[in-house]
DNA sequence: GTCTTAGTTAACGTTTACGTAAACGTCAAT
DNA sequence: ATTGACGTTTACGTAAACGTTAACTAAGAC
């Protein structure tokens, strides 16, 4: 689990900005296969350094990966996720580019908020099921809490 | 847009509980193809009445369909959606069944709330991008509002 | 030295969620 | 009687997102 500590354990601030992860470490941590990680690379979602043939993942790569997985959980396709990731690292020097970035961010936020409304409605429906069923059980003299 | 009104427009309550939809109507309304609707039927998600070979969709079928589509937007697979739909129409007479329903509802709610946390985080990140980019544009003397 | 433990590429297989013809039936309107 | 709109089934096709061998290499442990 631990990489040979090269420095003193003085600073409380995680200075492991330099940390490097192997593909196996990341696959364990995120409970996905190495194949999946390599696949994301083929799809242009992550670009780890290489040491010969071996892939070396930086902290940034790790963050990117977790971002990708969250996107997946939210129901975005890999193509959409790639677009969103690219949004972040687009060149922000020109005014035109900034305006485009702003526009697309706003579109994306609107999309997400629609999704959130869907989700809230969905949650409420199930909460209602839950409370109705609980009530029904209590009425029958059963404690809904008992496992 | 309007269907020939067969009754007086007296009651404000939509009494069109009897309404029947064709597959084309539903596909238009929800902006999906008829193929998709038939596919959902093959997968056991909707079961419309038949008049000969032709499918007739009730108001309940319509509701079910919109529920399915919302599930999809939230990133659930059709298999998961089928399970959730089945949750609703399970036999609720026995105590054991009620307890099982309660248990599964609670699991599902927990899952949804995790998803909601993901989504909120995601939204916040993009809001921050938005405000940063807006600030940057203002600093450069550009009005971010102008289209 | 060789054995074990990661790592690699390459290529084919699989599941999900439909798209896309092909080939046909039904009914109203011209 | 034919055209057109709408419906049907059957069946093959496809894109996305990986899983699964297979056939290797490179680095340490013993």
Short mmCIF file of C-alpha atoms (C1' of nucleotides) in Angstrom, two decimals:
data_model
loop_
_atom_site.label_atom_id
_atom_site.label_comp_id
_atom_site.label_asym_id
_atom_site.label_seq_id
_atom_site.Cartn_x
_atom_site.Cartn_y
_atom_site.Cartn_z
CA UNK A 1 0.00 0.00 0.00
CA UNK A 2 2.77 2.44 0.91
CA UNK A 3 5.48 3.78 -1.29
CA UNK A 4 8.87 4.09 0.36
CA UNK A 5 8.72 7.43 2.14
CA UNK A 6 11.53 9.57 0.88
CA UNK A 7 10.98 12.55 3.10
CA UNK A 8 10.31 13.36 6.72
CA UNK A 9 6.70 13.28 7.88
CA UNK A 10 6.83 16.88 8.94
CA UNK A 11 4.26 18.75 6.91
CA UNK A 12 0.61 17.97 7.62
CA UNK A 13 -0.27 19.39 4.23
CA UNK A 14 -0.40 16.53 1.77
CA UNK A 15 2.62 17.50 -0.28
CA UNK A 16 2.20 14.32 -2.30
CA UNK A 17 1.57 16.46 -5.32
CA UNK A 18 4.40 14.44 -6.75
CA UNK A 19 2.78 11.10 -6.07
CA UNK A 20 2.67 8.62 -8.86
CA UNK A 21 0.16 5.85 -9.23
CA UNK A 22 0.39 2.59 -11.10
CA UNK A 23 -2.50 1.38 -13.17
CA UNK A 24 -3.10 -1.38 -10.62
CA UNK A 25 -3.33 1.10 -7.75
CA UNK A 26 -5.89 3.19 -9.53
CA UNK A 27 -7.95 0.22 -10.62
CA UNK A 28 -8.02 -1.02 -7.03
CA UNK A 29 -8.90 2.36 -5.61
CA UNK A 30 -11.76 2.98 -8.00
CA UNK A 31 -12.84 -0.63 -8.33
CA UNK A 32 -12.50 -0.74 -12.08
CA UNK A 33 -10.28 -2.92 -14.23
CA UNK A 34 -7.00 -1.83 -15.74
CA UNK A 35 -8.60 -2.56 -19.09
CA UNK A 36 -11.11 0.17 -18.41
CA UNK A 37 -8.42 2.68 -17.60
CA UNK A 38 -6.50 1.84 -20.75
CA UNK A 39 -9.73 2.10 -22.68
CA UNK A 40 -10.29 5.61 -21.39
CA UNK A 41 -6.82 6.43 -22.58
CA UNK A 42 -7.59 5.05 -26.05
CA UNK A 43 -10.64 7.28 -26.05
CA UNK A 44 -8.48 10.27 -25.24
CA UNK A 45 -9.79 10.89 -21.73
CA UNK A 46 -6.52 10.49 -19.84
CA UNK A 47 -2.95 10.76 -20.99
CA UNK A 48 -0.54 9.34 -18.40
CA UNK A 49 3.21 9.70 -18.69
CA UNK A 50 5.18 6.70 -19.85
CA UNK A 51 8.32 5.22 -18.51
CA UNK A 52 9.18 2.94 -21.34
CA UNK A 53 5.97 1.04 -21.86
CA UNK A 54 4.67 1.46 -18.36
CA UNK A 55 2.03 4.06 -17.58
CA UNK A 56 2.63 6.46 -14.72
CA UNK A 57 -0.35 8.36 -13.38
CA UNK A 58 0.00 11.72 -11.67
CA UNK A 59 -2.28 13.21 -9.04
CA UNK A 60 -3.91 15.18 -11.82
CA UNK A 61 -4.53 12.02 -13.79
CA UNK A 62 -6.11 10.47 -10.73
CA UNK A 63 -8.41 13.47 -10.31
CA UNK A 64 -9.32 13.30 -13.95
CA UNK A 65 -10.19 9.65 -13.60
CA UNK A 66 -12.43 10.21 -10.62
CA UNK A 67 -14.09 13.01 -12.53
CA UNK A 68 -14.73 10.67 -15.42
CA UNK A 69 -16.28 8.07 -13.16
CA UNK A 70 -18.55 10.59 -11.53
CA UNK A 71 -19.65 11.70 -14.97
CA UNK A 72 -20.47 8.10 -15.76
CA UNK A 73 -22.51 7.72 -12.60
CA UNK A 74 -24.47 10.77 -13.67
CA UNK A 75 -25.30 9.10 -16.94
CA UNK A 76 -23.00 10.93 -19.33
CA UNK A 77 -21.45 9.07 -22.23
CA UNK A 78 -17.70 9.00 -22.62
CA UNK A 79 -18.01 11.32 -25.58
CA UNK A 80 -19.85 13.89 -23.46
CA UNK A 81 -17.35 13.50 -20.67
CA UNK A 82 -14.51 14.11 -23.07
CA UNK A 83 -16.18 17.29 -24.22
CA UNK A 84 -16.61 18.47 -20.67
CA UNK A 85 -13.04 17.70 -19.78
CA UNK A 86 -11.87 19.57 -22.83
CA UNK A 87 -13.96 22.51 -21.72
CA UNK A 88 -11.74 22.82 -18.68
CA UNK A 89 -8.45 22.82 -20.44
CA UNK A 90 -9.31 24.91 -23.38
CA UNK A 91 -7.12 27.88 -24.04
CA UNK A 92 -8.47 30.81 -22.01
CA UNK A 93 -6.36 33.58 -23.39
CA UNK A 94 -8.66 35.00 -26.04
CA UNK A 95 -11.91 36.82 -25.37
CA UNK A 96 -13.69 34.76 -28.00
CA UNK A 97 -12.60 31.59 -26.28
CA UNK A 98 -13.70 32.87 -22.91
CA UNK A 99 -17.11 33.75 -24.27
CA UNK A 100 -17.46 30.35 -25.85
CA UNK A 101 -16.45 28.68 -22.62
CA UNK A 102 -18.98 30.75 -20.73
CA UNK A 103 -21.71 29.89 -23.17
CA UNK A 104 -21.05 26.19 -23.03
CA UNK A 105 -20.74 26.18 -19.27
CA UNK A 106 -24.12 27.83 -19.01
CA UNK A 107 -25.68 25.35 -21.37
CA UNK A 108 -24.22 22.51 -19.41
CA UNK A 109 -25.38 23.94 -16.11
CA UNK A 110 -28.91 24.29 -17.46
CA UNK A 111 -28.77 20.66 -18.50
CA UNK A 112 -27.57 19.62 -15.08
CA UNK A 113 -30.28 21.55 -13.37
CA UNK A 114 -32.91 19.87 -15.44
CA UNK A 115 -31.37 16.61 -14.38
CA UNK A 116 -31.50 17.71 -10.80
CA UNK A 117 -35.18 18.50 -11.04
CA UNK A 118 -35.78 15.05 -12.48
CA UNK A 119 -33.82 13.52 -9.68
CA UNK A 120 -35.62 15.43 -6.95
CA UNK A 121 -38.97 14.40 -8.33
CA UNK A 122 -37.81 10.84 -8.51
CA UNK A 123 -36.56 10.89 -4.94
CA UNK A 124 -39.80 12.38 -3.70
CA UNK A 125 -41.82 9.66 -5.32
CA UNK A 126 -39.82 7.00 -3.59
CA UNK A 127 -39.95 8.83 -0.29
CA UNK A 128 -43.68 8.75 -0.58
CA UNK A 129 -43.68 5.04 -1.26
CA UNK A 130 -41.48 4.63 1.78
CA UNK A 131 -43.73 6.59 4.10
CA UNK A 132 -46.88 4.94 2.82
CA UNK A 133 -45.47 1.49 3.28
CA UNK A 134 -44.17 2.40 6.72
CA UNK A 135 -47.59 3.65 7.69
CA UNK A 136 -49.23 0.53 6.40
CA UNK A 137 -46.87 -1.63 8.40
CA UNK A 138 -47.43 0.34 11.59
CA UNK A 139 -51.15 0.05 11.08
CA UNK A 140 -50.72 -3.68 11.00
CA UNK A 141 -48.80 -3.54 14.23
CA UNK A 142 -45.39 -4.15 12.70
CA UNK A 143 -42.42 -2.01 13.54
CA UNK A 144 -40.91 -0.83 10.24
CA UNK A 145 -37.57 -0.25 11.94
CA UNK A 146 -36.96 -3.81 12.98
CA UNK A 147 -34.59 -5.60 10.68
CA UNK B 1 -52.58 19.52 -31.72
CA UNK B 2 -56.20 19.13 -30.63
CA UNK B 3 -58.24 15.99 -30.67
CA UNK B 4 -61.88 16.36 -31.62
CA UNK B 5 -63.62 17.12 -28.35
CA UNK B 6 -66.30 14.54 -27.78
CA UNK B 7 -67.77 16.05 -24.65
CA UNK B 8 -68.76 19.41 -23.30
CA UNK B 9 -65.95 21.50 -21.88
CA UNK B 10 -67.66 21.70 -18.55
CA UNK B 11 -65.47 19.91 -16.08
CA UNK B 12 -62.11 21.50 -15.34
CA UNK B 13 -60.95 18.13 -14.07
CA UNK B 14 -59.29 16.30 -16.93
CA UNK B 15 -61.69 13.38 -17.20
CA UNK B 16 -59.68 12.01 -20.08
CA UNK B 17 -58.79 9.06 -17.95
CA UNK B 18 -60.22 7.08 -20.81
CA UNK B 19 -57.96 8.62 -23.39
CA UNK B 20 -56.17 6.32 -25.71
CA UNK B 21 -52.94 7.07 -27.49
CA UNK B 22 -51.51 5.64 -30.66
CA UNK B 23 -47.87 4.76 -30.85
CA UNK B 24 -47.30 7.70 -33.20
CA UNK B 25 -48.85 10.16 -30.76
CA UNK B 26 -46.63 9.01 -27.95
CA UNK B 27 -43.53 8.99 -30.08
CA UNK B 28 -44.25 12.54 -31.16
CA UNK B 29 -45.00 13.73 -27.67
CA UNK B 30 -41.85 12.29 -26.15
CA UNK B 31 -39.65 12.76 -29.20
CA UNK B 32 -38.67 9.15 -29.49
CA UNK B 33 -39.26 6.71 -32.32
CA UNK B 34 -42.01 4.13 -32.43
CA UNK B 35 -39.24 1.58 -32.62
CA UNK B 36 -38.08 2.65 -29.20
CA UNK B 37 -41.54 2.24 -27.72
CA UNK B 38 -41.91 -1.22 -29.20
CA UNK B 39 -38.50 -2.08 -27.91
CA UNK B 40 -39.51 -1.11 -24.40
CA UNK B 41 -42.46 -3.43 -24.79
CA UNK B 42 -40.17 -6.26 -25.88
CA UNK B 43 -38.16 -5.60 -22.75
CA UNK B 44 -41.28 -5.87 -20.63
CA UNK B 45 -41.45 -2.23 -19.58
CA UNK B 46 -44.89 -1.42 -21.02
CA UNK B 47 -47.76 -3.66 -21.97
CA UNK B 48 -50.33 -1.78 -24.06
CA UNK B 49 -53.68 -3.25 -24.99
CA UNK B 50 -54.12 -4.60 -28.48
CA UNK B 51 -56.92 -4.14 -30.92
CA UNK B 52 -56.07 -6.80 -33.42
CA UNK B 53 -52.42 -6.11 -34.08
CA UNK B 54 -52.52 -2.43 -33.24
CA UNK B 55 -51.26 -1.18 -29.90
CA UNK B 56 -53.48 1.07 -27.81
CA UNK B 57 -51.87 3.04 -25.00
CA UNK B 58 -53.79 4.11 -21.93
CA UNK B 59 -53.09 7.12 -19.73
CA UNK B 60 -51.33 4.76 -17.36
CA UNK B 61 -49.13 3.49 -20.16
CA UNK B 62 -48.27 7.06 -21.03
CA UNK B 63 -47.31 7.79 -17.44
CA UNK B 64 -45.23 4.66 -17.34
CA UNK B 65 -43.44 5.71 -20.49
CA UNK B 66 -42.60 9.14 -19.18
CA UNK B 67 -41.34 7.50 -16.02
CA UNK B 68 -39.09 5.25 -18.06
CA UNK B 69 -37.66 8.19 -19.96
CA UNK B 70 -36.94 10.10 -16.80
CA UNK B 71 -35.16 7.04 -15.45
CA UNK B 72 -33.06 7.00 -18.58
CA UNK B 73 -32.15 10.65 -18.21
CA UNK B 74 -30.99 9.85 -14.72
CA UNK B 75 -28.66 7.22 -16.06
CA UNK B 76 -30.49 4.04 -15.14
CA UNK B 77 -30.34 1.05 -17.44
CA UNK B 78 -33.54 -0.42 -18.77
CA UNK B 79 -33.03 -3.42 -16.52
CA UNK B 80 -32.88 -1.17 -13.46
CA UNK B 81 -35.91 0.74 -14.61
CA UNK B 82 -37.85 -2.46 -15.03
CA UNK B 83 -36.96 -3.43 -11.48
CA UNK B 84 -38.08 -0.07 -10.17
CA UNK B 85 -41.34 -0.23 -12.07
CA UNK B 86 -41.94 -3.69 -10.72
CA UNK B 87 -41.34 -2.34 -7.24
CA UNK B 88 -44.39 -0.18 -7.63
CA UNK B 89 -46.77 -2.84 -8.73
CA UNK B 90 -45.69 -5.60 -6.50
CA UNK B 91 -48.36 -7.26 -4.43
CA UNK B 92 -48.71 -5.27 -1.20
CA UNK B 93 -51.03 -7.54 0.71
CA UNK B 94 -48.54 -9.52 2.77
CA UNK B 95 -46.43 -8.14 5.56
CA UNK B 96 -43.34 -9.82 4.19
CA UNK B 97 -43.90 -8.15 0.84
CA UNK B 98 -44.40 -4.78 2.46
CA UNK B 99 -41.19 -5.13 4.39
CA UNK B 100 -39.31 -6.13 1.29
CA UNK B 101 -40.76 -3.18 -0.58
CA UNK B 102 -39.74 -0.87 2.23
CA UNK B 103 -36.25 -2.26 2.30
CA UNK B 104 -35.74 -1.89 -1.42
CA UNK B 105 -37.22 1.58 -1.48
CA UNK B 106 -34.80 2.65 1.19
CA UNK B 107 -31.87 1.17 -0.68
CA UNK B 108 -32.94 2.92 -3.81
CA UNK B 109 -33.39 6.22 -2.03
CA UNK B 110 -29.92 5.97 -0.58
CA UNK B 111 -28.59 5.35 -4.07
CA UNK B 112 -30.44 8.34 -5.41
CA UNK B 113 -29.15 10.56 -2.68
CA UNK B 114 -25.61 9.58 -3.46
CA UNK B 115 -26.33 10.48 -7.02
CA UNK B 116 -27.71 13.78 -5.94
CA UNK B 117 -24.56 14.56 -4.01
CA UNK B 118 -22.52 13.76 -7.11
CA UNK B 119 -24.72 16.00 -9.16
CA UNK B 120 -24.57 18.91 -6.74
CA UNK B 121 -20.82 18.74 -6.66
CA UNK B 122 -20.72 18.63 -10.41
CA UNK B 123 -23.01 21.62 -10.70
CA UNK B 124 -20.98 23.62 -8.24
CA UNK B 125 -17.82 23.01 -10.18
CA UNK B 126 -19.38 24.35 -13.32
CA UNK B 127 -20.90 27.29 -11.51
CA UNK B 128 -17.44 28.18 -10.36
CA UNK B 129 -16.09 27.97 -13.88
CA UNK B 130 -18.93 30.20 -14.97
CA UNK B 131 -18.30 32.86 -12.36
CA UNK B 132 -14.58 32.82 -12.91
CA UNK B 133 -14.95 33.22 -16.61
CA UNK B 134 -17.51 35.95 -16.16
CA UNK B 135 -15.16 37.79 -13.83
CA UNK B 136 -12.32 37.45 -16.27
CA UNK B 137 -14.44 38.85 -19.06
CA UNK B 138 -15.58 41.79 -16.97
CA UNK B 139 -12.01 42.51 -16.03
CA UNK B 140 -11.22 42.74 -19.70
CA UNK B 141 -14.04 45.17 -20.18
CA UNK B 142 -16.38 42.75 -21.87
CA UNK B 143 -19.98 42.37 -20.83
CA UNK B 144 -20.59 38.67 -20.25
CA UNK B 145 -24.31 39.17 -20.76
CA UNK B 146 -24.13 40.39 -24.31
CA UNK B 147 -24.96 37.71 -26.80
"C1'" DG C 1 18.74 -18.83 -13.49
"C1'" DT C 2 14.03 -19.17 -13.08
"C1'" DC C 3 9.81 -18.05 -10.94
"C1'" DT C 4 6.43 -14.77 -9.75
"C1'" DT C 5 4.29 -10.53 -10.23
"C1'" DA C 6 3.09 -6.46 -12.63
"C1'" DG C 7 2.86 -4.51 -16.87
"C1'" DT C 8 2.20 -4.36 -22.18
"C1'" DT C 9 -0.36 -4.69 -27.10
"C1'" DA C 10 -3.67 -6.83 -30.17
"C1'" DA C 11 -7.74 -8.68 -31.31
"C1'" DC C 12 -12.01 -10.81 -30.84
"C1'" DG C 13 -16.41 -11.26 -27.87
"C1'" DT C 14 -20.48 -9.32 -25.35
"C1'" DT C 15 -24.23 -6.51 -23.69
"C1'" DT C 16 -27.24 -2.59 -24.10
"C1'" DA C 17 -30.24 0.22 -26.62
"C1'" DC C 18 -31.86 1.03 -30.15
"C1'" DG C 19 -31.59 2.09 -36.02
"C1'" DT C 20 -32.74 0.46 -40.37
"C1'" DA C 21 -34.59 -1.92 -44.01
"C1'" DA C 22 -37.89 -5.36 -46.03
"C1'" DA C 23 -42.27 -6.89 -46.73
"C1'" DC C 24 -46.73 -6.68 -45.53
"C1'" DG C 25 -51.91 -5.28 -43.65
"C1'" DT C 26 -55.67 -1.57 -43.05
"C1'" DC C 27 -58.31 2.19 -43.86
"C1'" DA C 28 -59.72 6.84 -45.59
"C1'" DA C 29 -59.57 9.81 -49.35
"C1'" DT C 30 -59.19 10.89 -54.20
"C1'" DA D 1 -58.37 1.24 -57.81
"C1'" DT D 2 -54.63 3.43 -56.20
"C1'" DT D 3 -52.24 6.49 -53.24
"C1'" DG D 4 -50.71 7.70 -48.76
"C1'" DA D 5 -50.59 7.58 -43.88
"C1'" DC D 6 -50.14 4.67 -40.30
"C1'" DG D 7 -49.71 0.31 -38.39
"C1'" DT D 8 -47.40 -4.45 -38.06
"C1'" DT D 9 -43.43 -8.36 -37.68
"C1'" DT D 10 -38.91 -10.23 -38.61
"C1'" DA D 11 -34.29 -9.70 -38.78
"C1'" DC D 12 -29.87 -7.93 -39.43
"C1'" DG D 13 -26.78 -3.79 -38.21
"C1'" DT D 14 -24.36 -0.68 -35.07
"C1'" DA D 15 -22.17 2.32 -31.49
"C1'" DA D 16 -20.70 2.40 -26.78
"C1'" DA D 17 -18.26 0.46 -23.10
"C1'" DC D 18 -15.97 -2.53 -21.75
"C1'" DG D 19 -14.57 -8.18 -20.81
"C1'" DT D 20 -11.62 -11.75 -22.08
"C1'" DT D 21 -8.18 -14.39 -23.80
"C1'" DA D 22 -3.54 -14.67 -25.94
"C1'" DA D 23 1.07 -13.88 -26.34
"C1'" DC D 24 4.55 -11.17 -24.73
"C1'" DT D 25 8.27 -8.23 -21.65
"C1'" DA D 26 10.68 -6.40 -17.61
"C1'" DA D 27 11.75 -6.32 -12.71
"C1'" DG D 28 12.65 -8.35 -8.27
"C1'" DA D 29 12.61 -12.50 -5.03
"C1'" DC D 30 14.69 -16.70 -3.99
#
